[in-house]
Short mmCIF file of C-alpha atoms and ligand atoms in Angstrom, two decimals:
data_model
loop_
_atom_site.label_atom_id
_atom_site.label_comp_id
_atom_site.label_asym_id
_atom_site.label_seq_id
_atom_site.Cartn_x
_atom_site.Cartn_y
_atom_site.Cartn_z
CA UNK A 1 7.62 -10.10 63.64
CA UNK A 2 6.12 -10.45 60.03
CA UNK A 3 2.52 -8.49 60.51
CA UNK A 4 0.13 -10.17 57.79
CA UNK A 5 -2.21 -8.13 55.50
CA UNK A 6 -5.46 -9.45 55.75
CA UNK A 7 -7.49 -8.99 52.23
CA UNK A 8 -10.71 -6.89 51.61
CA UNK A 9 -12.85 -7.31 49.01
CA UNK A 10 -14.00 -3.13 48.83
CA UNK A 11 -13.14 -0.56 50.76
CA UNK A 12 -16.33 1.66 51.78
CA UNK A 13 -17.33 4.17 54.39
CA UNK A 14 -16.16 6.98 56.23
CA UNK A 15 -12.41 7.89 57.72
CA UNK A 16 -11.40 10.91 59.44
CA UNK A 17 -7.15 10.86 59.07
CA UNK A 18 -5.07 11.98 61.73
CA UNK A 19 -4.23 15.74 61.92
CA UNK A 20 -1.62 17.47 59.33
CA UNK A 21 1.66 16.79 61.22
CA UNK A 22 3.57 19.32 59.11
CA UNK A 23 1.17 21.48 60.78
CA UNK A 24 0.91 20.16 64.25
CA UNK A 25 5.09 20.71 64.50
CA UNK A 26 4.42 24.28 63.53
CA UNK A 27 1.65 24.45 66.26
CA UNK A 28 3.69 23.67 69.26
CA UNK A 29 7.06 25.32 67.76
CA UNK A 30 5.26 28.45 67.24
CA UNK A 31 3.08 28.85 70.34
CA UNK A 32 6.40 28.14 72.38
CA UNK A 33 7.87 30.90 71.10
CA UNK A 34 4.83 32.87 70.95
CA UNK A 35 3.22 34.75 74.28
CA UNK A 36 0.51 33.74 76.02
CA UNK A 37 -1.41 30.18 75.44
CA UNK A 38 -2.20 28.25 72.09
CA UNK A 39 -4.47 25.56 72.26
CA UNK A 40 -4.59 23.60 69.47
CA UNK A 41 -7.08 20.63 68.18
CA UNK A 42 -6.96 18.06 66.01
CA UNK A 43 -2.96 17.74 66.82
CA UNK A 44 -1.27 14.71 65.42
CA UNK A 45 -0.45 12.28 68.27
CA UNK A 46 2.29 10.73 66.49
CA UNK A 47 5.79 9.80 67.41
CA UNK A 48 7.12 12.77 65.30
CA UNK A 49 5.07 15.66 66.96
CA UNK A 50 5.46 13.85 70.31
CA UNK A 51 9.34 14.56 69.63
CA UNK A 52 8.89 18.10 69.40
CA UNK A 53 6.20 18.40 72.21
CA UNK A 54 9.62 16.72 74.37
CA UNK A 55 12.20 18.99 73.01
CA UNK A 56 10.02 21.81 73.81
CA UNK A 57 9.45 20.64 77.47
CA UNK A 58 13.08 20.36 77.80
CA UNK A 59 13.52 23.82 77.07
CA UNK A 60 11.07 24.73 79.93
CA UNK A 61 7.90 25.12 78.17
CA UNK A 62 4.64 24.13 79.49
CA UNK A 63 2.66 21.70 77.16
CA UNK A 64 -0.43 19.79 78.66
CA UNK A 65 -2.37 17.33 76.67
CA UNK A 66 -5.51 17.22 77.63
CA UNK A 67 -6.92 14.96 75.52
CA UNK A 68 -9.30 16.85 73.21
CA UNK A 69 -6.48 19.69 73.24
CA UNK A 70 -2.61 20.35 73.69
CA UNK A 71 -2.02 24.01 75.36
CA UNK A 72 1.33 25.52 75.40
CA UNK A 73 2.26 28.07 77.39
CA UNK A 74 4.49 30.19 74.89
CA UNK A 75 6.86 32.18 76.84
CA UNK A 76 7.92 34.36 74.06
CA UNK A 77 10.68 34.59 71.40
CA UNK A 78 13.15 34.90 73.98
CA UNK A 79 11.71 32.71 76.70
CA UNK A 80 12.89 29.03 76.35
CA UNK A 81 15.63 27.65 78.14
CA UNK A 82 19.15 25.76 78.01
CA UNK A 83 18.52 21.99 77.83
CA UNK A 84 20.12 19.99 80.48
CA UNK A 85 20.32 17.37 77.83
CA UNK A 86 20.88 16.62 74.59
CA UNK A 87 17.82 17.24 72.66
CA UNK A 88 16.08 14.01 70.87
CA UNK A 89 13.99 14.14 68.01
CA UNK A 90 13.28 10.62 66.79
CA UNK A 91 12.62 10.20 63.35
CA UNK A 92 11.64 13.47 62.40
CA UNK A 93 13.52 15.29 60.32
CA UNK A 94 11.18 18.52 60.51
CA UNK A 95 11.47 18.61 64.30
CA UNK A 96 15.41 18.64 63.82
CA UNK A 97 16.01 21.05 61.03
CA UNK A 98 13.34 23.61 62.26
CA UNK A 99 15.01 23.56 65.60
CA UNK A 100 18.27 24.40 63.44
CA UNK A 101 16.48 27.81 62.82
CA UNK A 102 15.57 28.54 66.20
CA UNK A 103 18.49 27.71 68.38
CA UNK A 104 21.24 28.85 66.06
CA UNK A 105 19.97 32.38 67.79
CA UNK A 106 19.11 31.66 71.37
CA UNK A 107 22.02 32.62 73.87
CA UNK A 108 22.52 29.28 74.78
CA UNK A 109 24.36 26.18 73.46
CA UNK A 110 22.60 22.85 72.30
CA UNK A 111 22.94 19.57 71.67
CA UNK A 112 20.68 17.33 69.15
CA UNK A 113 20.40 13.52 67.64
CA UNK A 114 17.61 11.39 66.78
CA UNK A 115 17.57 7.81 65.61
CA UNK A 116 19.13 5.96 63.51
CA UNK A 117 17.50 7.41 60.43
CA UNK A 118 18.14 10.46 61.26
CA UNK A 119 21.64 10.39 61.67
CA UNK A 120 21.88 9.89 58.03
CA UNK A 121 19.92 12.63 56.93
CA UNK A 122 21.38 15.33 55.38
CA UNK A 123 21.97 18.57 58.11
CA UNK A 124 23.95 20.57 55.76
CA UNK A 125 21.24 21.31 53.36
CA UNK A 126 20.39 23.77 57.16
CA UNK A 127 23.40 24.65 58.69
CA UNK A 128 25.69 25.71 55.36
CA UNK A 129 22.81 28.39 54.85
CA UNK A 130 21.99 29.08 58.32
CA UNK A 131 26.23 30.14 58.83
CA UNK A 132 25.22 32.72 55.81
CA UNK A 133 23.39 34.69 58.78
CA UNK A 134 26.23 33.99 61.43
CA UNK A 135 24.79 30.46 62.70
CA UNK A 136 27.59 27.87 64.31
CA UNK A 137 26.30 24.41 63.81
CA UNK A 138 29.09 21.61 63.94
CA UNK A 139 27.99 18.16 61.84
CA UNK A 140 26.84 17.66 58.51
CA UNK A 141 25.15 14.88 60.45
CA UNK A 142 23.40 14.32 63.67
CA UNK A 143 24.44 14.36 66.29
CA UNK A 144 24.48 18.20 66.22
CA UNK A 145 26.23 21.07 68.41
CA UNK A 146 24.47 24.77 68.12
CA UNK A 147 26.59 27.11 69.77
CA UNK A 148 23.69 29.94 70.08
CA UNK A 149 24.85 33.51 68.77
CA UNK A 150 23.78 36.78 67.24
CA UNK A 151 22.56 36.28 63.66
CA UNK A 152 22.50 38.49 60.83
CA UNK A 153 19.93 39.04 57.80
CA UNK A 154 20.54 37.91 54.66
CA UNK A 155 19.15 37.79 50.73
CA UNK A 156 19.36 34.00 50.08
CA UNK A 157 18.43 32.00 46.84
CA UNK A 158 17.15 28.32 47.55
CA UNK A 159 19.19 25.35 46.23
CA UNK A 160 16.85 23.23 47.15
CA UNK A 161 13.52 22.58 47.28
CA UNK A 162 12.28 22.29 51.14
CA UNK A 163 9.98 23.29 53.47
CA UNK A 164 12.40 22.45 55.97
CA UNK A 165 15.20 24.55 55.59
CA UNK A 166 12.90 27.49 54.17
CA UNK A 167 11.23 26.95 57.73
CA UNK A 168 14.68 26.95 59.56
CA UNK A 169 15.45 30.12 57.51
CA UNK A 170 12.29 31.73 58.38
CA UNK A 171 12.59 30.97 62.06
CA UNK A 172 16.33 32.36 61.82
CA UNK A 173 15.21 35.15 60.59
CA UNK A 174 12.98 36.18 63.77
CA UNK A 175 16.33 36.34 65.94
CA UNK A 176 18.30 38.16 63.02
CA UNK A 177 19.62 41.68 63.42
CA UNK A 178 17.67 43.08 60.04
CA UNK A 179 15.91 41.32 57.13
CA UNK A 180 15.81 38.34 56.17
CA UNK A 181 14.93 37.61 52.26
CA UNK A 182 14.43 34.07 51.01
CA UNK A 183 14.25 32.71 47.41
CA UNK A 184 12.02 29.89 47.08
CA UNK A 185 13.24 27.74 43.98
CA UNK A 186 9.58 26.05 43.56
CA UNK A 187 6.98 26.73 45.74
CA UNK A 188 7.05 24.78 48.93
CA UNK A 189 4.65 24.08 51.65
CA UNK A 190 3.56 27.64 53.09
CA UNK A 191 2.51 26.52 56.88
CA UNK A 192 4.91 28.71 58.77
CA UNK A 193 4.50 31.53 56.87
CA UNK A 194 0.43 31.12 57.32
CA UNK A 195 0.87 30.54 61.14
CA UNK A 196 3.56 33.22 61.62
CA UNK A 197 0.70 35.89 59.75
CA UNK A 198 -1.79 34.57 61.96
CA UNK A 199 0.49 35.10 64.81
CA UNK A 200 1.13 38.71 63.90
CA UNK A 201 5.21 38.39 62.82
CA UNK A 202 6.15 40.97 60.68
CA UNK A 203 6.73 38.49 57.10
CA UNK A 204 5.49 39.01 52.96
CA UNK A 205 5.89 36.39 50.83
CA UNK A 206 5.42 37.80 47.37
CA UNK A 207 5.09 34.69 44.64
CA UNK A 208 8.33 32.44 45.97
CA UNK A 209 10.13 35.09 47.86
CA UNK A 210 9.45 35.52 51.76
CA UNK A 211 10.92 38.41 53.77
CA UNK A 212 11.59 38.24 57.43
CA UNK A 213 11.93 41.09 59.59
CA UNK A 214 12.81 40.51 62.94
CA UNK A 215 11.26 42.72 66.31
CA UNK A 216 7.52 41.77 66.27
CA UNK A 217 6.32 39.19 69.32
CA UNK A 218 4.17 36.10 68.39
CA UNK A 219 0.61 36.24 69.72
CA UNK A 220 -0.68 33.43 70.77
CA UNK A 221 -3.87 31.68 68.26
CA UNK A 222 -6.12 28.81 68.51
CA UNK A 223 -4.61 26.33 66.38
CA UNK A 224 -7.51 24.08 64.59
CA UNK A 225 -5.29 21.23 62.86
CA UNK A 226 -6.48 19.59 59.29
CA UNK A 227 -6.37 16.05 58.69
CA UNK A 228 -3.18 15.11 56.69
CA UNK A 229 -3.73 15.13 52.99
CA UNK A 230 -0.54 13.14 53.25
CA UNK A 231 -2.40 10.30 55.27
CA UNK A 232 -5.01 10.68 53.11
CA UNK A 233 -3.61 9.58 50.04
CA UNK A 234 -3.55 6.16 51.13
CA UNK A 235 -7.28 6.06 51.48
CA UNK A 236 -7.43 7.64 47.99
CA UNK A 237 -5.40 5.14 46.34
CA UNK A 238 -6.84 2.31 48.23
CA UNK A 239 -10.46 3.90 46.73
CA UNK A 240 -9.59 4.93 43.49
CA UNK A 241 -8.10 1.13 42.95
CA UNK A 242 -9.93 -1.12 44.72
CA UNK A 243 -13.47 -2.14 43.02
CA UNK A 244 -16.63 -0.97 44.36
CA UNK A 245 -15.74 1.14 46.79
CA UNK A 246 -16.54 4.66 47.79
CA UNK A 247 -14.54 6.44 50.58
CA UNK A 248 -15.10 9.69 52.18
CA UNK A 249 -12.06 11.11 54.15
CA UNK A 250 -13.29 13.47 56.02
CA UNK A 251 -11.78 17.12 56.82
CA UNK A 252 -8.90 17.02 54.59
CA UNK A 253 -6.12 19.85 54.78
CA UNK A 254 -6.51 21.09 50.84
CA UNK A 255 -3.73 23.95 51.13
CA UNK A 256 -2.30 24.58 47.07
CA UNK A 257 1.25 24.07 48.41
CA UNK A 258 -0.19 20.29 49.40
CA UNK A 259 -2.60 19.10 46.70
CA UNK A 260 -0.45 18.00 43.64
CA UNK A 261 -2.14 14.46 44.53
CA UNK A 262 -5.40 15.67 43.77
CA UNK A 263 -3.83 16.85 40.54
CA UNK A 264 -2.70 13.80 39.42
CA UNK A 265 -5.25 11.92 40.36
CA UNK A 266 -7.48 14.04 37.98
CA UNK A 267 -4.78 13.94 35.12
CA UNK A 268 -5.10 10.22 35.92
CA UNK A 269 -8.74 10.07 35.51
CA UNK A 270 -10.07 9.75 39.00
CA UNK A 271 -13.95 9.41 40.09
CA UNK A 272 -12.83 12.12 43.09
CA UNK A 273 -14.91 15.19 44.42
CA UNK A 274 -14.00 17.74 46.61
CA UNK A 275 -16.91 18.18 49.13
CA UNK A 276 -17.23 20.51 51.92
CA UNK A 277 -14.93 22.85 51.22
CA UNK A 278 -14.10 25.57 53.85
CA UNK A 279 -11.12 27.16 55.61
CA UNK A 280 -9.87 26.95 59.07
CA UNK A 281 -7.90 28.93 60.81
CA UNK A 282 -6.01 30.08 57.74
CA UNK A 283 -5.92 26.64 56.24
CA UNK A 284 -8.29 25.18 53.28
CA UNK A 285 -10.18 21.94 54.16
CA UNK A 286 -12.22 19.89 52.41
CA UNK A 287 -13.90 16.24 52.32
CA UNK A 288 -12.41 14.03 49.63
CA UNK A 289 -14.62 11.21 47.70
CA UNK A 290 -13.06 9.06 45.91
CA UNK A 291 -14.67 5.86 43.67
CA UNK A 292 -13.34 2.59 42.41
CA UNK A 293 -11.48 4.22 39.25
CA UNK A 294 -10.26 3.44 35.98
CA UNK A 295 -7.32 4.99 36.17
CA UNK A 296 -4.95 5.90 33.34
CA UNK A 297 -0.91 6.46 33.81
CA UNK A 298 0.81 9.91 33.97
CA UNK A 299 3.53 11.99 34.03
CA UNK A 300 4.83 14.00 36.97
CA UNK A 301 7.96 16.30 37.29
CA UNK A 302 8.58 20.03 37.52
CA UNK A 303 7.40 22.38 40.37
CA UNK A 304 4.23 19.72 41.39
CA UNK A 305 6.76 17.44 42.99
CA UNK A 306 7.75 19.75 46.23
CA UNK A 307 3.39 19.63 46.17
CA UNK A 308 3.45 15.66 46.31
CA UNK A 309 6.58 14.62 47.50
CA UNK A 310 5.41 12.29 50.28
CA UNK A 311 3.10 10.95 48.65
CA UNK A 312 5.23 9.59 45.50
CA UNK A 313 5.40 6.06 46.88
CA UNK A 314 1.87 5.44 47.02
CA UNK A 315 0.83 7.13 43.87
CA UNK A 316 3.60 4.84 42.93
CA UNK A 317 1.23 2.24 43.68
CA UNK A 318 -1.31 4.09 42.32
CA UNK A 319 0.40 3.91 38.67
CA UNK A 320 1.29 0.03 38.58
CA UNK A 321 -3.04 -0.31 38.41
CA UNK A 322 -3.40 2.49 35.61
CA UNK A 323 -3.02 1.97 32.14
CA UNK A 324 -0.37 2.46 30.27
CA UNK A 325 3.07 4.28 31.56
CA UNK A 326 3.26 6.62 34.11
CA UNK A 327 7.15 8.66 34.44
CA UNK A 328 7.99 10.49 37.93
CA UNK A 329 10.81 12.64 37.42
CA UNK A 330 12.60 15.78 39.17
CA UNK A 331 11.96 13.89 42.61
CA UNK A 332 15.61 13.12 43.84
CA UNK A 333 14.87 14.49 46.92
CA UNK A 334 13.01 11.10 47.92
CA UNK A 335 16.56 9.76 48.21
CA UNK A 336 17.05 11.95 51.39
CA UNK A 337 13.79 10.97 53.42
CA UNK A 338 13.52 8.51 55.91
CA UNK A 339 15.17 6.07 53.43
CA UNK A 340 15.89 6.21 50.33
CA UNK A 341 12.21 6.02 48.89
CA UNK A 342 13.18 5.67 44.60
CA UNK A 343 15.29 2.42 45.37
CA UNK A 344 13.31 1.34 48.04
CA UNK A 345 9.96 1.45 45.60
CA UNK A 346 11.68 -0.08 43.30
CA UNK A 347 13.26 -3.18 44.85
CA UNK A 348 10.07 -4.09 46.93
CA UNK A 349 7.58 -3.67 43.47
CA UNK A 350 9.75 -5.78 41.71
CA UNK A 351 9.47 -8.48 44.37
CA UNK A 352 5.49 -8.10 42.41
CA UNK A 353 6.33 -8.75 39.44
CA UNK A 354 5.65 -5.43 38.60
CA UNK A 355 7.62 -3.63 35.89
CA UNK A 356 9.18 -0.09 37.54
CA UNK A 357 12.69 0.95 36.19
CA UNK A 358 14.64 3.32 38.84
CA UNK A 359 16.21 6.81 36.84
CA UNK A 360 18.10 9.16 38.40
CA UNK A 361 15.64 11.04 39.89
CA UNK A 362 12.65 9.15 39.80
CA UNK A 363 11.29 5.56 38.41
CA UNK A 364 9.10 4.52 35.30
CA UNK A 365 6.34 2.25 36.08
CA UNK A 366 4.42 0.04 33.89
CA UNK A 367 1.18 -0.26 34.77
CA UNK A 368 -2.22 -2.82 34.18
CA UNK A 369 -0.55 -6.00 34.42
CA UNK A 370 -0.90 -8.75 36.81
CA UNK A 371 0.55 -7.76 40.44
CA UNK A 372 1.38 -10.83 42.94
CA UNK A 373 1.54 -10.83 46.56
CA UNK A 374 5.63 -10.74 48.51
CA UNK A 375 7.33 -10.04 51.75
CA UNK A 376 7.67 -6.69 51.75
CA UNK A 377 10.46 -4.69 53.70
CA UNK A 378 9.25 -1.69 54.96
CA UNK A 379 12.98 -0.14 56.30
CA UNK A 380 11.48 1.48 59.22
CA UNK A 381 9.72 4.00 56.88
CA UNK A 382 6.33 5.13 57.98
CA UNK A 383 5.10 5.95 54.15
CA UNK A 384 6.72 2.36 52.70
CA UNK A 385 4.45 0.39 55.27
CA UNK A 386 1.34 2.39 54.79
CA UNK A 387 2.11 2.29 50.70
CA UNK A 388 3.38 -1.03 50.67
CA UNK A 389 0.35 -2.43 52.76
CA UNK A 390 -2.33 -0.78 49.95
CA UNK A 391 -0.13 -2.60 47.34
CA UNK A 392 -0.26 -6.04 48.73
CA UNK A 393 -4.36 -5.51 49.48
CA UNK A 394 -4.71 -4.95 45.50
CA UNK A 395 -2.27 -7.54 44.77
CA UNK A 396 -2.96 -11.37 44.22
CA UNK A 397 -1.95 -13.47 46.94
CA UNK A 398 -0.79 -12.91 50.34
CA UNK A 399 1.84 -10.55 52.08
CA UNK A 400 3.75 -9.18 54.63
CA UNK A 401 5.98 -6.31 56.18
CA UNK A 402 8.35 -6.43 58.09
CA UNK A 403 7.56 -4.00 60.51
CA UNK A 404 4.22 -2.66 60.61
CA UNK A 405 4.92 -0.47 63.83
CA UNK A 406 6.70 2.57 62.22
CA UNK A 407 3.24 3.85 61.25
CA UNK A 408 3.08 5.28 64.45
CA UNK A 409 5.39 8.27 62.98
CA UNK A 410 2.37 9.95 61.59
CA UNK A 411 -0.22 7.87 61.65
CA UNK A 412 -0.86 5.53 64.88
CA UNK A 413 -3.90 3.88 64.20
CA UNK A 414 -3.64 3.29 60.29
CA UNK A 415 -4.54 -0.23 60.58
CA UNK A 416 -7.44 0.23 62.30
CA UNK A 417 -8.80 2.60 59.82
CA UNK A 418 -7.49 0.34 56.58
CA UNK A 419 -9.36 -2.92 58.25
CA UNK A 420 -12.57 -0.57 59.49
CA UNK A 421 -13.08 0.65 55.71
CA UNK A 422 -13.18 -2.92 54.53
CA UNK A 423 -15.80 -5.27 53.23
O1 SPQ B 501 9.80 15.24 59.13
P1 SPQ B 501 10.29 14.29 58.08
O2 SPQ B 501 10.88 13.07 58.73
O3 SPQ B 501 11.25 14.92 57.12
O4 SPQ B 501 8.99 13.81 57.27
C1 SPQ B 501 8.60 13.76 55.88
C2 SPQ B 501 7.51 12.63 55.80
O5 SPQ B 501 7.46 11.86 54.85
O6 SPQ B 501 6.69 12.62 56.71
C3 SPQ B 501 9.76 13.48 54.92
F1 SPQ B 501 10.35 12.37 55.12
O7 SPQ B 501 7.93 14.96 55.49
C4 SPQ B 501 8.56 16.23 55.28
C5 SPQ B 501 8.43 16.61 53.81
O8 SPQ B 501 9.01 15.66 52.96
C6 SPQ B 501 7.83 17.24 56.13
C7 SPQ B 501 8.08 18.64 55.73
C8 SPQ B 501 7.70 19.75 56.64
O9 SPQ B 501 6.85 19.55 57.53
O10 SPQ B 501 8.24 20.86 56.46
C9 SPQ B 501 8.63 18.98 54.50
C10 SPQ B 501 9.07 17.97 53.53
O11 SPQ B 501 10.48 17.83 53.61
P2 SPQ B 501 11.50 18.80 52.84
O12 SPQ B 501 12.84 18.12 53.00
O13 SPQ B 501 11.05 18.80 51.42
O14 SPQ B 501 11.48 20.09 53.46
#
C-alpha cells in the first residue's frame, strides 16, 4: 500500500538514532566466538542484526534479549555448532559475507541464502579471496555451500573497497594456520579491527594494512553501541534543508572511517557542531547540531567515498537544495547494495523535476531549482525510503513510496522520529 508523507513545516528538537548496526553485527559475531559473556547496549533491533542474532542461535549460541541488553554466551573460537539448517540472513549483506570469513574454517559444512536482494549481491568479491587461504565456497551467488576446512595465511592486496570482505578476511584469518596480511586499497570502516583489540586478538593495522595472526582467544567485553551516523544523516539533511529548524541527534558514532558526511556537509557550508564529544568503548561519539542551512554544492570522489558510502543517496538529496553543481564520483560500488542506488537516485529524482545526470560511477546533480512532489519507488531499499521520504518533505506537493516498511532493516521506528521532530 502507497504510505503518504505527511508535510512539516520545521523540523526541531531532539532524536536519539538507533544503534550503529555495522557495529551491533560485530557485537554478537564477536562475543559468539569470544569466551565468556558480552553484553551489549544500545544494539540495533533491526531486521539485519536480528538475522545474525538467528544465525548465531542456530549454531548453538546463547543470545537473550533482555530488553535494555542482548548477552551472548560466546563459547569460543572453536565453540559453535553445525546448523541443522540452512542459514538465513535476510537482507543483510554484512551478516552473509562476514559469516563467509568465519565458516570457511569451522570443521563443519554450511548452507546460506537470504532474500531476494541478496541473492543478487555479489559473493565473489568474498569467496575468490577467501579460496586464496584454502576456503571452499560454491556460488558466486546466494544460495551458498561452505564446505569448512583448514585455512592458510596469506599477503593479500584489496581490489575493492569493503568493509565486508576486509571483515571476512580478518575473521579468516583467526582460523588460519599463520599470518594473515591484508592490503586495504582506501581506508574502510575499522569496527572489527577496534572490537577484535578490545577483545585481546593478536591484530596491527599499520595505515591500510592489517595483520592477522591466528592462536589468541577472544575475551569477552561490554559492548556499548553508538547511534548510527548512517541513520543520522537523514536527520542532518532533513535539518540542514528544511527552514527554521534546529536538530540535535544525540550520541552519534563519530569514528574517522564513518564521518565523510560531516565532511561534506562542512565543504557544503553547513550550520553543524559537534557537541559532546567522548569515546566509548573504543568508539568516538558525539552529539550532532545541525541548523536550517544555506547550503552550497560539492564535489565528492577519491578515498572519502568508502567514509560515506551509505549515505550518498541522501546527501544526494542534500545537493538538489544547494547551490550550484555538486559531482559524486568513484562510488560504483552503490551499484552492488541493496539495489542499485546511482540508477535508482536517478530515475526517482527525475520523477521531481530535478536535474541529476547518472555517470559511470556516480551522478551530477543540479541543484536550487524548484523540486515537485511524485510517487516514489523505494525497491525494497531501506536507505531509498528513508532518503526518498526527506526529499518529498522538502519538495512541493504531495508524495508517496511504495513501501515504507523496509525501514525496519536498520531503522524500525524512523517514522516516528521524522513525524516527532516536526512542527
Ligand atoms: O549489510 P548491507 O546490506 O551490505 O548494508 C549496507 C547498508 O546500506 O546498510 C550496504 F548496503 O551497509 C554496508 C556498507 O555499505 C555495511 C558494511 C559493514 O557493516 O561492514 C560495509 C559497507 O559495505 P561494503 O560492501 O563497502 O563492505
Amino acid at each position: 500500500m502507497n504510505y503518504n508523507i505527511k508535510k512539516i513545516t520545521s523540523a526541531n528538537g531532539t532524536v536519539t538514532v538507533p544503534g550503529d548496526k555495522s557495529i551491533s553485527h560485530r557485537a554478537v559475531m564477536l562475543g559468539a566466538l569470544a569466551d565468556g559473556t558480552t553484553r551489549i547496549t544500545g544494539f540495533l533491533r533491526g531486521a539485519d542484526c536480528l538475522s545474525t542474532i538467528d544465525c548465531f542461535r542456530k549454531m548453538g549460541i546463547e543470545i537473550e534479549d533482555c530488553g535494555g541488553e542482548i548477552i551472548v554466551h560466546g563459547k569460543g573460537l572453536h565453540g559453535l555448532n553445525k546448523p541443522s539448517e540452512m542459514l538465513y540472513t535476510g537482507n543483510s549483506g554484512t551478516t552473509t559475507r562476514l559469516l563467509c570469513g568465519i565458516l570457511a574454517g569451522q570443521d563443519f559444512d554450511t548452507d546460506i541464502t537470504g532474500d531476494e536482494s541478496i541473492c543478487r549481491r555479489p559473493m565473489k568479491r568474498v569467496c575468490e579471496p577467501l579460496s586464496l587461504m584454502g576456503a571452499k565456497i560454491d556460488g558466486d551467488y546466494c544460495p551458498l555451500h561452505i564446505t569448512g576446512t583448514r585455512l592458510r595465511g596469506m599477503d593479500y592486496k584489496m581490489t575493492v573497497a569493503s568493509a565486508q570482505v576486509k571483515t571476512a578476511l580478518i575473521l579468516a584469518g583467526l582460523y588460519a594456520d599463520g599470518e594473515t596480511v591484508i592490503h586495504e586499497k582506501e581506508k574502510s570502516r575499522d569496527h572489527t579491527e577496534l572490537m577484535l583489540k578490545a577483545m585481546g586478538a593478536d591484530l596491527t593495522v599499520d595505515g591500510n594494512d592489517i595483520t592477522v595472526r591466528p592462536g589468541r582467544k577472544l575475551r569477552a567485553q561490554n559492548i556499548e553501541v553508538p547511534g548510527d551516523i548512517s541513520s543520522a544523516a537523514f536527520f542532518m539533511v532533513l535539518g540542514a534543508v528544511m527552514p527554521d529548524s534546529c536538530i540535535v541527534i544525540k550520541n552519534v558514532g563519530i569514528n574517522p572511517t564513518r564521518t565523510g558526511i560531516i565532511d561534506v556537509f562542512k565543504a557544503m557550508g553547513a550550520d553543524m557542531e559537534l557537541a559532546n564529544k567522548r569515546t566509548v568503548a573504543g568508539e568516538d561519539a558525539a552529539d550532532i547540531v545541525i541548523r536550517s542551512s544555506k547550503l552550497k554544492g560539492t564535489q565528492i570522489g577519491g578515498d572519502i567515498i568508502p567514509r560515506l558510502i551509505d549515505e550518498l543517496p541522501v546527501i544526494a538529496v542534500a545537493a538538489v537544495f544547494a547551490e550550484g553543481t555538486t559531482v559524486i564520483r568513484d562510488a560504483q560500488e552503490l551499484k552492488v547494495k541493496e539495489t542499485n542506488r546511482i540508477r535508482a537516485v536517478v530515475d526517482e529524482f527525475k520523477k521531481c523535476g530535478i536535474d541529476i545526470t547518472e555517470t559511470a560511477d556516480g551522478m551530477t546533480i543540479k541543484g536550487g531549482k524548484p523540486v515537485k512532489g511524485a510517487d516514489f519507488k523505494t525497491y525494497g531499499d531501506h536507505r531509498m525510503a528513508m532518503s526518498l521520504a526527506i526529499l518529498a518533505q522538502l519538495a512541493d506537493g504531495e508524495s508517496t513510496l511504495d513501501d515504507s516498511e523496509c525501514v525496519a532493516v536498520s531503522y524500525p521506528a524512523y517514522f516516528e522520529d521524522f513525524y516527532r521532530l516536526g512542527n
